[in-house]
Coordinates of C-alpha atoms in Angstrom, one line a residue:
Chain A
M1 CA -18.4 10.1 23.9
I2 CA -19.4 13.7 24.8
R3 CA -18.3 13.0 28.4
N4 CA -15.0 11.8 27.2
K5 CA -14.5 14.9 25.1
R6 CA -15.2 17.1 28.1
L7 CA -12.8 15.1 30.3
F8 CA -10.2 15.5 27.6
Y9 CA -10.6 19.3 27.5
V10 CA -10.5 19.5 31.3
L11 CA -7.4 17.4 31.5
A12 CA -5.7 19.2 28.7
T13 CA -6.4 22.5 30.3
L14 CA -5.1 21.4 33.7
L15 CA -2.0 19.5 32.5
F16 CA -0.9 21.5 29.4
L17 CA -2.5 24.9 29.1
L18 CA -2.4 26.0 32.7
P19 CA 1.3 25.2 33.3
T20 CA 2.2 27.0 30.1
L21 CA 0.1 30.0 31.1
I22 CA 1.7 30.1 34.6
L23 CA 5.2 29.8 32.9
L24 CA 4.4 32.7 30.7
L25 CA 3.0 34.8 33.5
Q26 CA 6.0 34.0 35.7
S27 CA 8.4 35.1 33.0
L28 CA 6.6 38.5 32.8
S29 CA 6.4 39.1 36.6
E30 CA 8.6 39.1 39.7
T31 CA 9.0 35.7 41.4
W32 CA 5.5 34.9 42.5
R33 CA 5.1 34.0 46.2
F34 CA 1.5 32.8 46.0
Q35 CA 1.6 31.5 49.6
T36 CA 1.8 35.0 51.0
G37 CA -1.4 35.9 49.2
E38 CA 0.3 38.5 47.1
G39 CA -0.7 39.0 43.4
L40 CA 1.6 39.1 40.4
R41 CA 3.9 42.2 40.0
F42 CA 4.5 42.5 36.2
Q43 CA 8.0 43.4 35.0
L44 CA 10.2 42.7 32.0
D45 CA 13.5 42.4 33.9
S46 CA 13.8 38.7 33.4
Y47 CA 13.9 39.2 29.6
S48 CA 16.4 42.0 29.9
V49 CA 18.7 39.8 32.0
L50 CA 18.2 37.0 29.4
L51 CA 18.9 39.3 26.5
S52 CA 21.9 40.8 28.2
D53 CA 23.7 37.5 28.1
P54 CA 26.3 38.1 25.3
K55 CA 26.2 34.5 24.1
L56 CA 22.4 34.2 23.9
W57 CA 22.0 35.1 20.3
S58 CA 25.0 33.2 19.0
A59 CA 24.0 30.2 21.1
T60 CA 20.4 30.4 19.7
G61 CA 21.8 30.6 16.2
W62 CA 24.1 27.6 16.8
S63 CA 21.2 25.6 18.3
I64 CA 18.9 26.4 15.4
G65 CA 21.7 25.6 12.9
I66 CA 22.6 22.3 14.6
G67 CA 19.0 21.4 15.1
A68 CA 18.2 22.0 11.4
G69 CA 21.2 20.0 10.3
V70 CA 20.4 17.1 12.6
L71 CA 16.8 17.2 11.4
F72 CA 17.7 17.2 7.7
I73 CA 20.2 14.3 8.1
N74 CA 17.6 12.4 10.2
L75 CA 15.0 12.8 7.5
V76 CA 17.3 11.6 4.8
I77 CA 18.6 8.6 6.8
G78 CA 15.2 7.9 8.3
I79 CA 13.3 7.8 5.0
M80 CA 15.9 5.7 3.1
T81 CA 16.5 3.2 5.9
G82 CA 12.8 3.1 7.0
K83 CA 11.7 2.4 3.5
A84 CA 14.3 -0.3 3.0
L85 CA 13.4 -2.0 6.3
A86 CA 9.6 -1.8 5.5
T87 CA 9.7 -3.0 2.0
L88 CA 12.7 -5.4 1.6
S89 CA 13.1 -8.8 3.2
F90 CA 16.5 -10.1 3.5
K91 CA 18.5 -12.5 5.7
G92 CA 19.4 -11.2 9.1
K93 CA 16.8 -8.4 9.0
P94 CA 15.9 -8.8 12.7
F95 CA 19.6 -8.4 13.6
V96 CA 20.0 -5.3 11.5
E97 CA 16.9 -3.8 13.2
A98 CA 18.3 -4.6 16.6
I99 CA 21.7 -3.0 15.7
I100 CA 19.9 0.1 14.4
L101 CA 18.3 0.5 17.9
A102 CA 21.5 -0.1 19.7
P103 CA 22.5 3.6 20.0
I104 CA 19.5 4.4 22.2
L105 CA 20.1 1.3 24.4
I106 CA 23.6 2.4 25.3
P107 CA 24.0 5.8 27.0
V108 CA 25.7 8.2 24.6
L109 CA 28.0 9.4 27.4
A110 CA 29.4 5.9 27.7
I111 CA 30.8 6.2 24.2
A112 CA 31.3 9.9 24.0
M113 CA 34.9 9.9 25.1
G114 CA 35.8 7.2 22.6
L115 CA 34.0 9.1 19.9
H116 CA 35.7 12.3 21.0
L117 CA 39.1 10.7 20.4
F118 CA 37.9 9.5 17.0
M119 CA 36.6 12.9 16.1
I120 CA 40.0 14.4 17.0
R121 CA 41.7 11.9 14.8
I122 CA 39.5 12.7 11.8
G123 CA 39.5 16.4 12.5
L124 CA 35.9 16.8 13.4
A125 CA 36.3 17.7 17.1
D126 CA 35.3 21.3 18.0
T127 CA 33.4 21.6 14.7
V128 CA 29.7 22.0 14.0
L129 CA 29.7 19.0 11.8
G130 CA 31.2 17.0 14.7
V131 CA 28.4 18.1 17.0
I132 CA 25.7 17.4 14.4
I133 CA 27.1 13.9 13.9
I134 CA 27.2 13.2 17.6
H135 CA 23.6 14.4 17.9
L136 CA 22.6 11.9 15.3
V137 CA 23.4 9.1 17.7
P138 CA 20.5 9.6 20.0
T139 CA 18.0 10.7 17.3
V140 CA 18.5 8.5 14.2
P141 CA 17.2 5.3 15.7
Y142 CA 13.9 7.0 16.5
S143 CA 13.6 8.5 13.0
I144 CA 14.3 5.1 11.3
K145 CA 11.6 3.5 13.5
I146 CA 9.1 6.2 12.8
F147 CA 9.6 6.1 9.0
Q148 CA 9.7 2.3 9.0
N149 CA 6.2 2.3 10.6
A150 CA 5.0 5.0 8.2
Y151 CA 6.1 3.0 5.2
R152 CA 4.6 -0.1 6.6
Q153 CA 1.3 1.7 7.0
L154 CA 1.4 2.9 3.4
G155 CA 1.8 -0.7 2.3
S156 CA 3.8 -2.0 -0.7
P157 CA 0.8 -1.9 -3.1
M158 CA 0.5 1.9 -2.6
L159 CA 4.3 2.2 -3.3
E160 CA 4.0 0.0 -6.4
Q161 CA 1.0 1.9 -7.9
P162 CA 3.0 5.1 -8.8
L163 CA 5.7 2.9 -10.3
I164 CA 3.1 1.2 -12.5
L165 CA 1.8 4.6 -13.6
G166 CA 5.3 5.5 -14.8
S167 CA 6.8 7.4 -11.9
N168 CA 10.5 7.3 -11.0
P169 CA 11.5 6.8 -7.4
L170 CA 12.4 10.5 -6.8
H171 CA 9.1 11.8 -8.3
Q172 CA 7.3 9.2 -6.3
L173 CA 9.0 10.4 -3.1
F174 CA 7.8 14.0 -3.5
T175 CA 4.4 13.3 -5.0
I176 CA 3.2 10.3 -3.0
E177 CA 5.5 9.3 -0.1
L178 CA 6.2 12.6 1.6
P179 CA 2.7 14.0 1.3
L180 CA 1.3 10.8 2.8
M181 CA 3.9 10.7 5.6
K182 CA 3.4 14.2 6.9
P183 CA 2.4 13.0 10.4
A184 CA 5.7 11.0 10.5
I185 CA 7.7 14.0 9.3
R186 CA 6.1 16.1 12.0
S187 CA 6.9 13.6 14.7
V188 CA 10.5 13.3 13.6
T189 CA 10.8 17.1 13.5
F190 CA 9.7 17.6 17.0
L191 CA 11.5 14.6 18.4
T192 CA 14.8 15.4 16.7
I193 CA 14.9 19.1 17.5
V194 CA 13.9 18.6 21.1
I195 CA 16.5 15.8 21.6
S196 CA 19.2 17.8 19.8
L197 CA 18.4 20.9 21.8
S198 CA 18.6 19.1 25.1
Q199 CA 22.1 17.6 24.6
Y200 CA 24.5 19.3 27.1
A201 CA 27.3 16.8 27.9
I202 CA 28.0 15.4 24.4
T203 CA 27.7 18.9 22.8
A204 CA 30.2 20.2 25.4
I205 CA 32.6 17.3 24.8
I206 CA 32.6 17.2 21.1
G207 CA 32.1 21.0 20.7
G208 CA 35.0 21.5 22.9
G209 CA 33.7 24.8 24.3
R210 CA 33.8 26.4 20.8
I211 CA 30.4 25.4 19.8
I212 CA 28.2 27.0 22.5
T213 CA 24.5 25.9 22.3
L214 CA 21.6 27.1 24.4
P215 CA 21.8 24.5 27.1
M216 CA 25.3 25.7 27.9
V217 CA 24.0 29.2 28.4
F218 CA 21.0 27.9 30.2
F219 CA 22.7 25.8 32.8
P220 CA 24.6 28.6 34.6
F221 CA 21.3 30.3 35.1
L222 CA 20.1 27.4 37.1
D223 CA 22.2 28.7 40.0
T224 CA 20.3 32.0 40.2
A225 CA 17.2 30.4 41.7
N226 CA 15.3 33.3 40.2
S227 CA 12.2 31.6 38.8
S228 CA 11.3 34.7 36.6
I229 CA 14.6 34.4 34.7
M230 CA 14.2 30.6 34.5
A231 CA 10.7 31.0 33.1
A232 CA 11.9 33.6 30.6
F233 CA 14.6 31.2 29.5
S234 CA 12.2 28.3 29.2
I235 CA 9.9 30.3 27.0
W236 CA 12.9 31.3 24.8
F237 CA 14.0 27.7 24.7
S238 CA 10.7 26.4 23.7
M239 CA 10.4 28.9 20.8
I240 CA 13.2 27.1 18.9
P241 CA 11.3 23.8 18.3
L242 CA 8.2 25.8 17.6
A243 CA 10.0 28.0 15.1
L244 CA 11.5 25.0 13.3
Y245 CA 8.2 23.2 13.4
V246 CA 6.5 26.2 11.7
L247 CA 9.3 26.2 9.1
V248 CA 8.8 22.5 8.4
E249 CA 5.1 23.1 8.1
I250 CA 5.7 25.8 5.5
L251 CA 8.1 23.5 3.6
L252 CA 5.4 20.7 3.7
L253 CA 2.9 23.1 2.2
L254 CA 5.2 23.4 -0.8
L255 CA 4.9 19.6 -1.6
P256 CA 2.8 18.8 -4.7
Y257 CA -0.9 18.0 -4.2
T258 CA -1.0 19.7 -0.8
I259 CA -4.5 20.7 0.3
M260 CA -4.0 24.3 1.3
P261 CA -5.4 25.1 4.8
W262 CA -7.7 27.8 3.4
R263 CA -9.1 25.4 0.7
K264 CA -12.3 23.7 1.7
Chain B
M1 CA -3.9 -9.6 -36.3
N2 CA -0.7 -8.4 -34.8
S3 CA 0.4 -9.6 -31.4
S4 CA 0.2 -7.1 -28.5
L5 CA 1.7 -9.2 -25.8
E6 CA 3.9 -12.3 -26.0
I7 CA 5.3 -14.4 -23.2
K8 CA 7.9 -17.0 -24.1
D9 CA 9.1 -19.9 -21.9
M10 CA 8.6 -18.0 -18.7
T11 CA 9.8 -19.7 -15.5
K12 CA 9.9 -18.3 -11.9
Q13 CA 11.5 -20.0 -9.0
F14 CA 11.3 -18.9 -5.4
Q15 CA 14.1 -20.7 -3.6
Q16 CA 13.3 -24.4 -4.3
Q17 CA 9.7 -23.8 -5.4
M18 CA 8.8 -23.5 -9.1
I19 CA 5.9 -21.0 -9.3
L20 CA 5.8 -20.8 -13.2
K21 CA 7.0 -23.6 -15.4
D22 CA 7.7 -22.7 -19.1
V23 CA 4.7 -20.5 -19.6
S24 CA 4.1 -19.2 -23.1
F25 CA 1.2 -17.4 -24.7
T26 CA 0.3 -14.6 -27.1
L27 CA -2.4 -12.0 -27.0
N28 CA -3.6 -10.3 -30.0
K29 CA -4.4 -6.6 -30.1
G30 CA -7.7 -5.9 -28.4
E31 CA -8.1 -9.4 -27.0
I32 CA -9.2 -10.0 -23.4
L33 CA -7.8 -13.0 -21.7
S34 CA -9.1 -14.2 -18.3
I35 CA -6.7 -16.2 -16.1
V36 CA -8.5 -18.3 -13.5
G37 CA -7.1 -20.7 -11.0
P38 CA -7.1 -21.6 -7.3
S39 CA -5.3 -19.4 -4.8
G40 CA -1.6 -20.0 -4.7
S41 CA -1.5 -21.3 -8.3
G42 CA 0.9 -18.5 -9.3
K43 CA -1.4 -16.4 -11.4
T44 CA -0.7 -13.2 -9.5
T45 CA 3.1 -13.8 -9.8
L46 CA 2.6 -14.1 -13.5
L47 CA 0.8 -10.8 -13.6
R48 CA 3.5 -9.1 -11.4
I49 CA 6.2 -10.4 -13.8
L50 CA 4.3 -8.9 -16.8
A51 CA 4.0 -5.6 -14.9
G52 CA 7.7 -5.5 -14.1
L53 CA 7.2 -5.8 -10.4
E54 CA 9.1 -9.1 -10.3
T55 CA 11.8 -10.5 -12.5
P56 CA 11.4 -13.9 -14.1
T57 CA 14.0 -16.6 -13.5
S58 CA 14.0 -17.2 -17.3
G59 CA 11.9 -16.4 -20.3
T60 CA 10.9 -13.2 -22.1
V61 CA 8.0 -10.7 -22.2
S62 CA 7.4 -8.7 -25.4
I63 CA 5.0 -5.8 -25.9
S64 CA 4.2 -5.0 -29.5
G65 CA 7.2 -7.0 -30.6
K66 CA 9.7 -5.3 -28.3
D67 CA 11.4 -7.3 -25.6
V68 CA 10.7 -5.6 -22.2
T69 CA 11.9 -8.4 -19.9
R70 CA 14.7 -6.3 -18.4
K71 CA 12.7 -3.0 -18.3
K72 CA 11.5 -1.6 -15.0
A73 CA 7.8 -1.3 -14.2
N74 CA 7.8 2.5 -14.8
K75 CA 9.3 2.0 -18.3
R76 CA 6.8 -0.5 -19.6
N77 CA 3.8 0.6 -21.6
L78 CA 1.3 -1.3 -19.6
S79 CA -0.9 -0.6 -16.6
L80 CA -2.0 -2.8 -13.6
V81 CA -5.3 -2.4 -11.7
F82 CA -4.9 -3.9 -8.3
Q83 CA -7.5 -5.6 -6.1
Q84 CA -7.9 -2.4 -4.1
P85 CA -8.4 0.9 -5.9
L86 CA -5.3 2.4 -4.3
L87 CA -6.2 5.9 -5.2
F88 CA -3.9 8.5 -3.8
P89 CA -5.9 9.9 -0.9
H90 CA -4.3 13.4 -1.1
M91 CA -5.3 14.0 -4.7
T92 CA -8.7 14.7 -6.2
V93 CA -10.4 12.2 -8.6
K94 CA -9.2 14.3 -11.5
E95 CA -5.6 14.6 -10.2
N96 CA -5.5 10.9 -9.6
I97 CA -6.5 10.2 -13.2
R98 CA -4.1 12.8 -14.5
Y99 CA -1.1 11.5 -12.4
G100 CA 0.0 8.8 -14.9
A101 CA -1.0 10.7 -18.0
K102 CA 1.3 13.6 -17.0
L103 CA 4.2 11.2 -16.5
A104 CA 3.6 9.6 -19.9
K105 CA 3.4 13.1 -21.4
K106 CA -0.1 12.3 -22.6
N107 CA -1.8 14.9 -20.4
D108 CA -4.6 16.1 -22.6
E109 CA -7.3 17.9 -20.7
D110 CA -10.0 16.7 -23.2
K111 CA -9.0 13.1 -22.7
I112 CA -9.2 13.5 -18.9
I113 CA -12.7 15.0 -19.2
S114 CA -13.9 12.3 -21.6
L115 CA -12.5 9.6 -19.2
L116 CA -14.3 11.2 -16.3
D117 CA -17.4 11.2 -18.4
A118 CA -16.9 7.6 -19.4
I119 CA -16.8 6.5 -15.8
G120 CA -19.8 8.6 -15.0
L121 CA -18.0 10.7 -12.4
S122 CA -17.7 14.1 -14.1
S123 CA -19.4 15.8 -11.2
Y124 CA -17.0 14.2 -8.8
A125 CA -13.8 15.5 -10.5
D126 CA -12.9 17.6 -7.5
H127 CA -13.9 15.2 -4.8
Y128 CA -11.3 13.3 -2.8
P129 CA -11.2 9.4 -2.9
S130 CA -12.6 9.3 0.7
E131 CA -15.7 11.1 -0.5
I132 CA -16.8 8.5 -3.1
S133 CA -18.0 4.9 -2.8
G134 CA -15.9 1.7 -3.3
G135 CA -17.3 1.1 -6.8
Q136 CA -16.7 4.6 -7.9
Q137 CA -13.1 4.4 -6.5
Q138 CA -12.5 1.3 -8.6
R139 CA -13.8 3.1 -11.7
V140 CA -11.4 6.0 -11.0
A141 CA -8.6 3.4 -10.7
L142 CA -9.5 2.1 -14.1
A143 CA -9.7 5.5 -15.7
R144 CA -6.3 6.3 -14.1
A145 CA -4.8 3.2 -15.7
M146 CA -6.5 4.1 -19.0
A147 CA -5.2 7.7 -19.0
T148 CA -1.6 6.6 -19.6
E149 CA -2.8 5.0 -22.9
P150 CA -1.1 1.7 -22.2
E151 CA -0.6 -1.1 -24.7
V152 CA -1.9 -3.6 -22.2
I153 CA -4.0 -3.4 -19.0
L154 CA -3.6 -6.0 -16.4
F155 CA -6.3 -6.6 -13.8
D156 CA -5.6 -8.4 -10.5
E157 CA -9.0 -9.4 -9.1
P158 CA -10.2 -5.9 -9.5
F159 CA -13.8 -6.6 -8.3
S160 CA -13.1 -8.9 -5.3
S161 CA -13.4 -6.1 -2.8
L162 CA -16.9 -5.1 -4.0
D163 CA -20.2 -6.4 -3.0
P164 CA -21.9 -8.9 -5.4
Q165 CA -24.4 -6.6 -6.9
L166 CA -21.9 -3.8 -7.6
R167 CA -19.5 -6.4 -8.9
Q168 CA -21.9 -7.7 -11.4
G169 CA -22.7 -4.2 -12.8
L170 CA -19.1 -3.1 -12.9
R171 CA -17.9 -6.3 -14.6
L172 CA -20.2 -5.7 -17.6
W173 CA -19.3 -2.0 -17.7
V174 CA -15.6 -2.7 -17.7
R175 CA -16.0 -5.4 -20.4
D176 CA -17.8 -3.0 -22.7
F177 CA -15.3 -0.2 -21.9
L178 CA -12.4 -2.3 -22.9
A179 CA -14.1 -3.8 -25.9
E180 CA -15.1 -0.4 -27.3
R181 CA -11.6 0.9 -27.1
A182 CA -10.0 -2.4 -28.3
I183 CA -7.6 -2.5 -25.3
T184 CA -5.6 -5.7 -24.9
S185 CA -6.1 -6.9 -21.3
I186 CA -5.6 -9.7 -18.9
F187 CA -7.9 -10.4 -16.1
V188 CA -6.7 -12.5 -13.2
T189 CA -9.5 -13.9 -11.0
H190 CA -10.4 -17.0 -9.0
D191 CA -14.0 -16.8 -10.0
T192 CA -14.9 -18.9 -13.0
E193 CA -18.0 -17.0 -13.8
E194 CA -16.1 -13.7 -13.8
A195 CA -13.4 -15.2 -16.0
M196 CA -16.0 -16.4 -18.6
L197 CA -17.8 -13.1 -18.5
M198 CA -14.7 -11.0 -19.0
G199 CA -12.5 -12.9 -21.3
D200 CA -12.6 -13.6 -25.0
R201 CA -10.5 -16.6 -24.0
V202 CA -10.2 -18.2 -20.6
A203 CA -7.0 -19.7 -19.3
L204 CA -7.0 -22.2 -16.5
F205 CA -3.9 -21.9 -14.5
N206 CA -2.7 -24.4 -11.9
E207 CA 0.6 -25.5 -10.5
G208 CA 2.6 -23.0 -12.6
V209 CA 1.2 -24.1 -16.0
F210 CA -1.8 -23.3 -18.2
Q211 CA -4.0 -26.3 -18.1
Q212 CA -6.1 -25.1 -21.0
I213 CA -6.6 -21.8 -22.9
D214 CA -9.8 -21.6 -24.9
E215 CA -13.0 -19.8 -25.6
P216 CA -15.4 -20.3 -22.7
K217 CA -17.7 -22.5 -24.9
V218 CA -14.9 -24.8 -26.0
L219 CA -13.6 -25.0 -22.4
H220 CA -17.0 -26.0 -21.2
Q221 CA -17.7 -28.5 -24.0
S222 CA -14.4 -30.3 -24.0
P223 CA -12.2 -29.8 -20.9
A224 CA -8.7 -30.9 -21.4
N225 CA -8.1 -32.8 -18.2
P226 CA -9.7 -33.7 -14.8
F227 CA -8.4 -30.5 -13.2
V228 CA -10.2 -28.3 -15.8
A229 CA -13.4 -30.3 -15.5
N230 CA -13.4 -30.3 -11.7
F231 CA -12.6 -26.6 -11.5
L232 CA -15.3 -25.5 -14.0
G233 CA -17.8 -27.7 -12.1
G234 CA -20.0 -28.6 -15.0
H235 CA -18.9 -32.2 -15.3
L236 CA -18.6 -35.4 -13.3
V237 CA -15.1 -36.7 -13.6
L238 CA -15.2 -40.5 -13.6
N239 CA -11.5 -41.1 -13.7
D240 CA -8.3 -39.6 -15.2
E241 CA -9.5 -40.5 -18.7
R242 CA -13.2 -40.0 -18.7
Y243 CA -15.9 -37.5 -17.8
I244 CA -19.6 -36.8 -18.4
P245 CA -21.3 -33.4 -18.6
L246 CA -23.7 -32.9 -15.7
P247 CA -26.8 -32.3 -17.9
S248 CA -26.3 -35.8 -19.3
C249 CA -26.5 -37.4 -15.8
L250 CA -30.0 -38.8 -15.4
L251 CA -31.9 -39.4 -12.2
H252 CA -33.9 -42.3 -13.8
P253 CA -32.8 -45.1 -16.2
P254 CA -32.5 -44.1 -19.9
E255 CA -35.8 -44.9 -21.7
S256 CA -34.5 -46.9 -24.6
N257 CA -32.4 -49.6 -22.9
E258 CA -29.3 -47.7 -23.7
A259 CA -26.1 -48.9 -22.2
H260 CA -25.3 -46.9 -19.1
E261 CA -23.4 -46.8 -15.8
T262 CA -25.0 -46.3 -12.5
Y263 CA -23.7 -44.6 -9.4
Q264 CA -25.3 -44.1 -6.0
G265 CA -25.2 -40.7 -4.3
I266 CA -26.5 -38.9 -1.2
V267 CA -28.0 -35.4 -1.2
E268 CA -25.9 -33.5 1.4
H269 CA -27.4 -30.1 1.0
V270 CA -30.1 -28.3 -1.0
T271 CA -29.8 -24.8 -2.3
Y272 CA -31.9 -22.7 -4.7
Q273 CA -30.3 -21.0 -7.6
H274 CA -31.7 -19.5 -10.9
G275 CA -35.2 -20.8 -9.9
Q276 CA -34.1 -24.4 -9.5
T277 CA -33.6 -26.8 -6.6
I278 CA -29.9 -27.7 -6.6
G279 CA -28.8 -30.8 -4.8
H280 CA -25.2 -31.0 -3.6
V281 CA -24.6 -34.7 -4.0
Y282 CA -21.8 -36.9 -2.7
I283 CA -20.9 -40.0 -4.7
D284 CA -19.1 -42.4 -2.5
T285 CA -17.6 -44.7 -5.0
L286 CA -16.0 -41.8 -7.0
N287 CA -15.3 -39.7 -3.8
K288 CA -16.7 -36.7 -5.7
K289 CA -19.2 -33.9 -4.9
I290 CA -21.3 -32.5 -7.6
S291 CA -24.1 -30.0 -7.8
L292 CA -27.1 -30.5 -10.1
P293 CA -30.9 -29.9 -10.3
I294 CA -32.6 -32.7 -8.3
G295 CA -36.3 -31.9 -8.6
D296 CA -38.1 -32.6 -5.4
L297 CA -35.5 -34.7 -3.5
S298 CA -34.5 -33.4 -0.1
T299 CA -31.5 -33.5 2.1
K300 CA -30.1 -37.0 3.3
E301 CA -32.1 -38.7 0.5
E302 CA -30.3 -41.3 -1.6
L303 CA -30.4 -41.1 -5.3
H304 CA -29.1 -43.1 -8.3
L305 CA -27.3 -41.4 -11.2
Y306 CA -27.6 -43.0 -14.6
L307 CA -24.8 -42.1 -17.0
P308 CA -25.6 -43.1 -20.6
S309 CA -22.4 -44.6 -22.1
S310 CA -22.9 -42.6 -25.3
Q311 CA -22.5 -39.3 -23.3
I312 CA -19.3 -40.3 -21.5
K313 CA -16.3 -38.6 -23.1
P314 CA -12.6 -39.0 -22.9
F315 CA -10.3 -36.0 -22.0
R316 CA -8.6 -34.7 -25.0
G317 CA -5.3 -34.0 -23.2
N318 CA -3.5 -30.8 -22.3
H319 CA -4.2 -28.1 -24.8
T320 CA -2.8 -24.6 -24.5

């Protein structure tokens, strides 16, 4: 057991902490040519190049806004559908479950053009709402699955108990279900934000060049081959899911019956 | 006495299968009814219908004279204690007890404290469920059900997840707790001993109907039909019409040439209970197994059972 623990720490340091540290150092120094035996020469140029991009702040804002919107809709759809799938039994349930997974079985790009035409027709092309909706396609199936499992783990007796004690469904959601499904909410938060943030093609198609998100600013930098700037950008990029995660954690602290971190 | 809970002509059908068939009964205020029956007999379904977690196919449920059949579970003035304590793990013992009371707008701090006191867990008020034992958890579950001040409390095998010693202690404690406060309650169990211990009356439930509802003594002295006699285990059922109480079965011929019937049996196992040697005897001609004190006979030995004709009784028919 103790040996396993040590192995875990060694592997975690090697595979997670070390690469992050190197990334951070690289973003703060000139391109490191370690094979020449030279050390790191620290500088902040990469960040000034990054910040000099006129679209950086607006793209970051759009990415956060779209990410938050996608997360919120994912939570609403995921919780409602997940609960229904976990607690109800009805004819054709396996079929419904398969259909719900379909969006991640078919590449989004394959249907993006068709969806684009549809969005134009209903007036959602080139709008934030249109982008949010298209981002739901690769995220919602995961959220439903995660919440379905979370509800299944809670079990129906645990969901019936508050009802017996006189709780209505909404009160039950906030006092029992959400507090007990925090791990699922955290998973959905990270997964949704990261997937939404990484969408380049579908955002470009549906956003029509009007909605500029971070990947669109990021991709042109790939040509520079300047690893310092790339590292700085990666750090910037990774701050968004982290910031939204912290925000979600703060919101979770507001749930009733939360054990505050400083309470023993 | 005024009726606290009344069930009329209740039926429940799942697809083609009838789970409950025209079930009717009335409970008076403060009365405790035990419902006992084999697994799959429909007793848990009955309880879930009373709690409002399932809807009946037909029939009505009334609490204190008011029809609540169409009311949802959270609108009924009754509480259900499940097999598992089902405490909310993110709330302390006190918060758990207060949860329902708050919703029922009966959140009186003194009451919560006195309930904590009654279940002997005052010093555990701020502990989380994971920090207390299984028996303590079940007591908290009971206090939580009590805190809403329900008209009726339903228990669905509440002690079955506890070890036998703890179960015995908790049964008596709950029995006194309910009796002191005159709370109308229904206990569902598959254990006859528990049913007799807990209930003022015991109802034997099988195949969707009550086979007999009576006080434990009456139930034991005059079972209504072969099912009741077999389930209680204190009688030898001779056929669909006749039975004899086991204490009346003799291992030797009656002294005064009394008319009697004789059956041959074989001791299959021997166990020791309440300081007696109990033989588990198989009677081939009746295809029945019975358990009775057998003195110093041992396994595989044959024996003769002498049944005095005067002790053989007829079943008095279904009585509910």
